[in-house]
Amino acid sequence: MGPNLREVLIMAIEIDAWVYLIPIAGVIGLLVAGLLTRHIFKKDTGTPEMKFIGDAIREGAMAYLARQYKTIAIISVILGIIIMIGLRFEVGVAFLLGAFFSALSGYIGMYVAVNSNIRTASGARRTLNEALQTSFRGGAVSGIAVVVLSLLGVAGLFFIYLFFVVAEPTSAPTGYDLESWHVVETLNLAVGYAFGASFAALFAQLGGGIYTKAADVGADLVGKVEAGIPEDDPRNPAVIADLVGDNVGDCAGRGADLFESTAAENIGAMILGAAIFGLTGNIDWVFFPLVVRAFGLLASLVGIMMVKLKNEDEEPMAALNRGYYVSAIIGAIGFYFISQEMLGAWQFFVCGVIGIALSIAIVFITQYYTAGEYRPVREIAKASEIGPATNIITGFSIGLETTALPIIAIAISLLASYFLGQDAAATVLGVSDPSANSQFIFGLFGTAVATMGMLATAAFVLAMDTFGPITDNAGGITEMSKQPEDVRRRTDKLDAVGNTTKALTKG
């Protein structure tokens, strides 16, 4: 008796060594996150005054997270049961797992962030470089946790469903053989994982976003407007709520958002890959998105470890950019070899590079509109000298202006990657004039590959995002505990960079 369908798929997977990069990268990511956490937690927590404020921020942030996750858990379970009954049991399980891992990644990131802020403030008493590395590596734990849990969650669920849950089909629709149709049916069930992640992200983003803005405005109204005191003055108790809001909005909220983005992008690209698997008989198209995500994680780890100041006079943003470019370059190199070996078409390497270039373009555009050394922020600052009315008018007009370049860059990237994917159809299929349907599927896969490129450095980008609230908190702790002026200058410099990096992640 010949091998059954599952044995055929297992043999196909075992032939390609690139697939083993998925669990290897996941395990390495978890180990690095654990080592970074241990390194951060070994650092001192500063003076008793600093510890008192840090404890208040941590207590508030974790209380918020516990209440929010309780709500998410109750509604998720209800929805999961409805999906199990009304749709498929497997889809409901995948939904619950997606929501759980999304919440877990947010919890890990938040827990490390609220313990890194005080250690960053304490490090700023010595050197700017120590404060930078403490805050950025604290943020890196969040970025790594999000990408690893998304990657291992999607891959693990897919393999379990493929080999142990989904029954082998006895027939397949026109255009599919039994192997490719088995993969498609599996992905149709695993897609619940992305829905669960999206559901948790919806609560985390909206809840965290509304909380952080409400707390920020409330603190400003009490302090700056009514009492006329500085932003982080210890006489204003609302400052604690403001600092808590930075964590729940830009740490837990953004983490859940990127978790959903990576999970949905992985599964969506795998579904397109399954369609091409039906045309080519090559299962590598299905695993390519996971392999690329795994390599991007490793590239981000290298970039994260590269972030440090050459000297105390160097700008922190220069160190972050250096690490980001290292991650992007390594990611591009990996794209070349992986796309050549697994897909056999140079066009998809170019699609990946387009995605990486788009992410770099977003970085430059965001820095231009949010960093203090460029025209837009300086114009707003100059307008503020006249009064609040001109500040609002100038700020709003520049806000409208900021939307143009990202839209143009995204549109160009989508069109270019789509046409490159279409062009690859003839090469992959070995025909001079592929059908319109085949070209359409390949074109869509090209846009998916560009998205993979854009998210290749997701771990590093999310590290920069969580770096923002950590440094903001560190500045508040420094101010409220009445540290010397030179310490405050260091945390202010990091806080200014953190505001830009938070904007980068939104981009």
XYZ file of C-alpha atoms in Angstrom:
507
model
C 0.000 0.000 0.000
C 1.352 3.450 -0.925
C 1.676 6.382 1.465
C -1.512 8.168 2.540
C -2.149 11.875 2.049
C -0.669 12.937 5.391
C 2.522 10.951 4.718
C 2.844 12.630 1.319
C 2.568 16.079 2.929
C 5.035 15.187 5.684
C 7.582 14.004 3.114
C 7.116 17.205 1.106
C 7.725 19.316 4.220
C 10.751 17.285 5.337
C 12.448 17.811 1.976
C 12.657 21.596 2.512
C 15.007 22.487 5.369
C 13.775 26.111 5.382
C 10.594 24.990 7.182
C 12.635 24.055 10.259
C 13.571 27.722 10.621
C 10.063 28.384 11.996
C 10.401 26.516 15.337
C 14.109 27.350 15.602
C 13.464 31.106 15.313
C 10.564 30.838 17.761
C 12.667 29.098 20.410
C 15.584 31.523 19.933
C 13.175 34.450 20.243
C 11.759 33.152 23.511
C 15.258 32.561 24.905
C 16.411 36.074 23.961
C 13.259 37.610 25.469
C 13.889 35.677 28.693
C 17.549 36.740 28.845
C 16.678 40.394 28.194
C 14.045 40.301 30.941
C 16.516 38.774 33.366
C 19.149 41.384 32.444
C 16.710 44.266 32.987
C 15.333 42.974 36.266
C 18.858 42.715 37.702
C 19.268 46.501 37.461
C 18.635 48.681 40.508
C 15.333 50.512 41.048
C 16.814 53.785 42.242
C 15.847 55.819 45.288
C 12.872 55.097 47.602
C 11.042 58.091 46.083
C 11.514 56.685 42.584
C 10.357 53.261 43.718
C 7.212 54.721 45.308
C 6.155 56.373 42.027
C 7.161 53.362 39.927
C 5.048 51.087 42.124
C 2.030 53.363 41.681
C 2.379 53.285 37.870
C 2.801 49.514 37.844
C -0.194 48.961 40.109
C -2.412 51.181 37.961
C -1.310 49.640 34.662
C -1.726 46.050 35.806
C -5.116 46.840 37.373
C -6.312 48.301 34.081
C -4.998 45.321 32.145
C -6.642 42.823 34.504
C -10.028 44.556 34.145
C -9.748 44.830 30.377
C -8.693 41.216 29.912
C -11.537 40.030 32.114
C -13.981 41.737 29.758
C -12.205 40.373 26.672
C -12.182 36.854 28.153
C -15.911 36.829 28.921
C -16.972 38.078 25.489
C -14.375 35.891 23.710
C -15.694 32.745 25.357
C -19.267 33.641 24.442
C -18.320 34.341 20.830
C -16.125 31.239 20.694
C -19.035 29.027 21.790
C -21.327 30.674 19.228
C -18.745 30.012 16.488
C -18.318 26.396 17.616
C -22.062 25.789 17.487
C -22.969 27.871 14.473
C -19.913 27.341 12.258
C -17.276 24.766 13.116
C -15.810 23.607 16.423
C -12.253 23.962 15.054
C -12.837 27.580 13.992
C -14.108 28.416 17.478
C -11.030 26.847 19.104
C -8.756 28.793 16.751
C -10.663 31.999 17.627
C -10.132 31.473 21.355
C -6.441 30.664 20.875
C -5.933 33.812 18.799
C -7.565 35.981 21.460
C -5.591 34.245 24.241
C -2.163 34.610 22.623
C -2.892 38.213 21.685
C -3.751 38.987 25.307
C -0.721 37.026 26.553
C 1.681 38.977 24.343
C 0.168 42.232 25.618
C 0.488 41.105 29.229
C 4.142 40.113 28.807
C 4.981 43.421 27.141
C 3.141 45.455 29.758
C 4.672 43.606 32.693
C 8.225 44.133 31.463
C 7.533 47.755 30.449
C 6.205 48.833 33.854
C 9.258 47.270 35.483
C 11.689 48.806 32.972
C 10.564 52.424 33.432
C 11.984 52.817 36.934
C 15.195 51.022 35.951
C 15.531 53.397 32.997
C 15.126 56.375 35.325
C 17.713 54.902 37.657
C 20.108 54.231 34.769
C 19.778 57.872 33.663
C 21.452 58.872 36.939
C 24.643 57.357 35.515
C 24.736 57.476 31.710
C 22.432 58.133 28.766
C 23.568 54.898 27.122
C 22.517 52.771 30.105
C 19.090 54.417 30.142
C 18.733 53.923 26.373
C 19.654 50.253 26.443
C 17.455 49.505 29.459
C 14.393 51.160 27.932
C 14.901 49.784 24.433
C 15.570 46.222 25.572
C 12.526 46.433 27.807
C 10.546 47.387 24.718
C 12.238 44.615 22.744
C 10.738 41.976 25.050
C 7.282 43.149 23.987
C 8.211 43.113 20.286
C 9.744 39.654 20.462
C 6.807 38.230 22.440
C 4.284 39.526 19.893
C 6.094 38.117 16.852
C 7.027 34.779 18.461
C 3.538 34.063 19.808
C 1.975 35.058 16.494
C 4.407 32.906 14.505
C 4.284 29.813 16.718
C 0.532 30.149 17.214
C -0.250 30.187 13.497
C 2.316 27.501 12.619
C 1.396 25.228 15.531
C -2.335 25.473 14.901
C -1.864 24.828 11.180
C 0.279 21.727 11.676
C -2.007 20.284 14.378
C -5.102 20.807 12.263
C -3.395 19.531 9.097
C -2.059 16.270 10.518
C -4.378 15.429 13.415
C -7.758 17.176 13.056
C -8.898 17.799 9.481
C -10.077 14.634 7.723
C -8.396 13.710 4.454
C -10.635 14.751 1.534
C -11.863 12.095 -0.874
C -12.418 14.584 -3.701
C -11.323 18.096 -4.618
C -12.815 20.935 -6.703
C -11.561 21.620 -10.212
C -8.082 23.140 -10.114
C -7.022 21.405 -6.893
C -5.520 18.017 -6.183
C -6.207 16.223 -2.903
C -3.054 17.528 -1.174
C -3.674 21.200 -1.980
C -7.392 20.953 -1.125
C -6.500 19.401 2.247
C -4.270 22.420 2.953
C -7.001 24.865 1.870
C -9.578 23.223 4.150
C -7.110 23.366 7.043
C -6.442 27.071 6.520
C -10.172 27.778 6.313
C -10.439 26.457 9.871
C -7.222 28.060 11.152
C -8.386 31.495 9.955
C -10.333 31.747 13.231
C -6.970 32.452 14.888
C -6.710 35.754 13.014
C -10.301 36.638 13.938
C -9.575 36.009 17.614
C -6.442 38.143 17.472
C -8.403 40.925 15.735
C -11.118 40.778 18.377
C -8.650 41.150 21.251
C -6.813 43.912 19.374
C -10.073 45.823 18.915
C -10.605 46.040 22.681
C -6.941 46.694 23.462
C -6.571 49.428 20.843
C -9.829 51.249 21.498
C -9.777 50.813 25.266
C -6.120 51.684 25.658
C -6.315 54.542 23.156
C -9.320 56.182 24.789
C -7.891 55.725 28.285
C -4.492 57.214 27.465
C -5.943 60.299 25.753
C -8.530 60.871 28.482
C -5.865 60.569 31.188
C -3.458 62.830 29.280
C -6.042 65.568 28.755
C -7.277 65.254 32.334
C -3.769 65.631 33.745
C -3.114 68.645 31.511
C -6.378 70.332 32.514
C -5.607 69.910 36.208
C -1.930 70.814 35.981
C -1.240 73.217 33.144
C -4.624 74.942 32.921
C -5.933 75.122 36.499
C -2.786 75.007 38.611
C -0.232 76.328 36.113
C 2.379 73.711 37.049
C 4.719 71.610 34.846
C 3.564 68.433 33.118
C 4.983 65.866 35.559
C 4.741 67.897 38.750
C 4.284 65.695 41.868
C 1.525 68.024 43.106
C -0.709 66.720 40.316
C -1.903 63.167 41.142
C -3.470 62.836 37.672
C 0.072 62.450 36.322
C 0.032 58.808 37.511
C -3.056 58.123 35.376
C -1.322 59.823 32.442
C 1.781 57.639 32.831
C -0.400 54.519 33.175
C -2.163 55.527 29.971
C 1.106 55.599 28.042
C 1.561 51.926 28.859
C -1.953 50.668 28.168
C -2.220 52.597 24.895
C 1.207 52.394 23.317
C 2.381 49.117 24.848
C -0.519 46.702 25.301
C -2.719 48.335 22.644
C -0.104 48.592 19.916
C 1.228 45.137 20.766
C -2.202 43.586 20.243
C -2.577 45.563 17.013
C 0.677 44.274 15.534
C -0.058 40.775 16.802
C -3.277 40.868 14.799
C -1.477 42.315 11.771
C 1.182 39.604 11.676
C -1.259 36.755 12.375
C -3.757 37.885 9.736
C -1.003 38.555 7.190
C 0.514 35.110 7.772
C -2.772 33.246 7.355
C -3.934 35.383 4.424
C -0.674 34.837 2.555
C -0.794 31.102 3.322
C -4.299 30.902 1.806
C -3.015 32.565 -1.377
C -0.024 30.210 -1.270
C -2.407 27.244 -1.051
C -4.106 28.416 -4.255
C -0.710 28.510 -6.017
C 0.104 25.111 -4.462
C -2.908 23.829 -6.395
C -1.428 25.240 -9.611
C 2.190 24.171 -9.098
C 2.130 21.184 -6.733
C 4.816 22.930 -4.598
C 3.832 23.192 -0.917
C 6.623 25.734 -0.290
C 4.196 28.475 -1.345
C 2.170 27.732 1.796
C 5.112 27.823 4.195
C 6.951 30.761 2.627
C 5.115 33.411 4.757
C 6.016 31.616 7.997
C 9.645 31.109 6.981
C 10.009 34.776 6.040
C 8.455 35.844 9.361
C 10.868 33.556 11.222
C 13.893 34.987 9.419
C 12.622 38.530 9.989
C 12.472 37.761 13.707
C 16.117 36.650 13.702
C 17.099 39.766 11.728
C 15.296 41.946 14.289
C 17.131 40.224 17.154
C 20.466 41.159 15.580
C 19.322 44.764 15.145
C 18.049 44.951 18.725
C 21.424 43.921 20.104
C 23.122 46.579 17.936
C 21.351 49.488 19.643
C 23.804 51.403 21.790
C 25.389 54.848 21.772
C 28.902 55.285 20.398
C 29.388 58.082 22.946
C 27.294 60.142 25.341
C 26.949 62.982 22.811
C 25.362 60.849 20.096
C 21.639 61.282 19.492
C 19.586 58.247 20.667
C 17.623 58.261 17.390
C 20.861 57.591 15.500
C 21.453 54.430 17.534
C 17.879 53.245 16.945
C 18.098 53.945 13.211
C 21.375 52.044 13.026
C 19.803 48.968 14.575
C 16.747 49.269 12.344
C 18.806 49.490 9.158
C 20.821 46.435 10.203
C 17.566 44.511 10.685
C 16.221 45.697 7.332
C 19.397 44.807 5.425
C 19.622 41.332 6.965
C 15.918 40.844 6.273
C 16.412 41.800 2.606
C 19.316 39.356 2.252
C 17.207 36.602 3.771
C 14.357 37.441 1.405
C 16.645 36.872 -1.569
C 17.763 33.392 -0.585
C 14.391 32.237 0.758
C 12.422 33.442 -2.265
C 14.936 31.928 -4.694
C 15.025 28.561 -2.936
C 11.334 28.207 -2.086
C 9.586 30.066 -4.927
C 12.140 30.133 -7.743
C 11.150 33.595 -8.995
C 13.251 36.737 -8.584
C 10.127 38.905 -8.811
C 9.043 37.951 -5.304
C 12.397 38.981 -3.886
C 11.806 42.410 -5.426
C 8.291 42.441 -3.898
C 9.839 41.815 -0.493
C 12.366 44.594 -1.030
C 9.502 46.919 -2.000
C 7.847 46.140 1.333
C 11.073 46.761 3.259
C 11.616 50.001 1.326
C 8.056 51.054 2.163
C 8.694 50.515 5.874
C 11.874 52.613 5.635
C 9.952 55.294 3.724
C 7.312 55.358 6.464
C 10.127 55.778 9.012
C 11.561 58.776 7.148
C 8.153 60.363 6.503
C 7.118 59.957 10.141
C 10.415 61.302 11.450
C 10.123 64.297 9.145
C 6.681 65.200 10.449
C 7.240 64.428 14.145
C 10.914 65.118 14.966
C 11.809 68.558 16.309
C 14.644 69.297 13.886
C 12.479 69.400 10.742
C 10.169 72.035 9.213
C 6.696 70.772 10.280
C 7.305 70.713 14.049
C 9.278 73.960 13.895
C 6.412 75.665 12.063
C 3.963 74.535 14.731
C 6.328 75.729 17.466
C 6.723 79.111 15.766
C 2.957 79.457 15.369
C 2.555 78.730 19.089
C 4.432 81.925 19.911
C 1.418 83.925 18.725
C -1.272 81.999 20.545
C -3.330 78.818 20.804
C -5.476 79.626 17.728
C -2.525 79.722 15.334
C -1.111 76.618 17.025
C -4.331 74.706 16.288
C -4.607 75.981 12.697
C -0.975 75.209 11.843
C -1.010 71.853 13.595
C -4.215 70.776 11.871
C -3.014 71.866 8.418
C 0.259 69.974 8.813
C -1.708 66.988 10.107
C -3.669 66.978 6.853
C -0.422 67.303 4.907
C 1.076 64.232 6.582
C -1.433 61.884 4.927
C -0.303 62.553 1.348
C 3.140 60.917 1.221
C 2.159 57.670 3.041
C -0.830 57.168 0.718
C 1.331 57.713 -2.374
C 4.041 55.368 -1.067
C 1.537 52.620 -0.202
C -0.264 52.917 -3.555
C 2.987 52.693 -5.532
C 4.129 49.694 -3.470
C 0.840 47.828 -3.948
C 0.746 48.396 -7.706
C 4.410 47.533 -8.233
C 4.225 44.329 -6.173
C 0.977 43.262 -7.867
C 2.396 43.613 -11.387
C 5.644 41.896 -10.373
C 3.609 38.991 -8.999
C 1.684 38.780 -12.269
C 4.954 38.780 -14.186
C 6.216 35.853 -12.092
C 3.294 33.634 -13.127
C 4.827 32.783 -16.512
C 8.208 31.934 -14.929
C 6.765 29.718 -12.189
C 4.196 27.925 -14.329
C 6.566 27.534 -17.295
C 4.105 28.905 -19.845
C 4.361 31.974 -22.031
C 0.735 33.070 -21.612
C -0.739 32.068 -18.220
C -4.481 32.402 -17.672
C -5.975 35.604 -16.286
C -7.027 33.746 -13.127
C -3.461 32.509 -12.532
C -2.039 35.987 -13.083
C -4.571 37.419 -10.653
C -3.623 34.934 -7.912
C 0.102 35.501 -8.453
C -0.449 39.260 -8.419
C -2.242 39.078 -5.082
C 0.543 36.907 -3.702
C 2.995 39.602 -4.808
C 1.182 42.181 -2.660
C 1.222 39.685 0.225
C 4.982 39.276 -0.149
C 5.388 43.065 -0.055
C 3.412 43.051 3.205
C 5.763 40.358 4.526
C 8.661 42.652 3.708
C 7.037 45.592 5.459
C 6.432 43.469 8.579
C 9.780 41.646 8.395
C 11.201 43.949 11.079
C 7.989 43.973 13.158
C 9.825 42.885 16.337
C 12.252 45.800 16.060
C 9.523 48.313 15.209
C 7.404 47.227 18.169
C 10.490 47.483 20.391
C 10.755 51.132 19.314
C 7.074 51.633 20.096
C 7.214 50.224 23.641
C 10.453 52.157 24.134
C 8.232 55.283 23.966
C 6.048 54.730 27.063
C 9.004 53.359 29.025
C 11.016 56.556 28.460
C 7.943 58.729 29.044
C 7.382 56.978 32.370
C 11.071 57.314 33.224
C 10.841 61.069 32.681
C 7.794 61.295 34.938
C 9.468 59.253 37.662
C 12.574 61.437 37.456
C 10.560 64.648 37.686
C 8.243 63.536 40.483
C 11.080 62.139 42.597
C 12.977 65.438 42.213
C 16.138 64.060 40.627
C 19.008 66.397 39.611
C 18.679 68.430 36.414
C 21.249 66.397 34.456
C 19.197 63.224 35.032
C 16.066 64.959 33.789
C 17.909 66.151 30.672
C 18.815 62.554 29.803
C 15.264 61.284 30.261
C 13.874 64.270 28.334
C 16.124 63.417 25.399
C 14.918 59.806 25.419
C 11.292 60.909 25.881
C 11.488 63.146 22.793
C 12.823 60.232 20.732
C 10.146 57.951 22.211
C 7.387 60.252 20.943
C 8.779 59.868 17.413
C 9.166 56.096 17.639
C 5.564 55.727 18.845
C 4.471 57.593 15.730
C 6.649 55.297 13.585
C 4.789 52.226 14.807
C 1.429 53.791 14.037
C 2.736 54.350 10.523
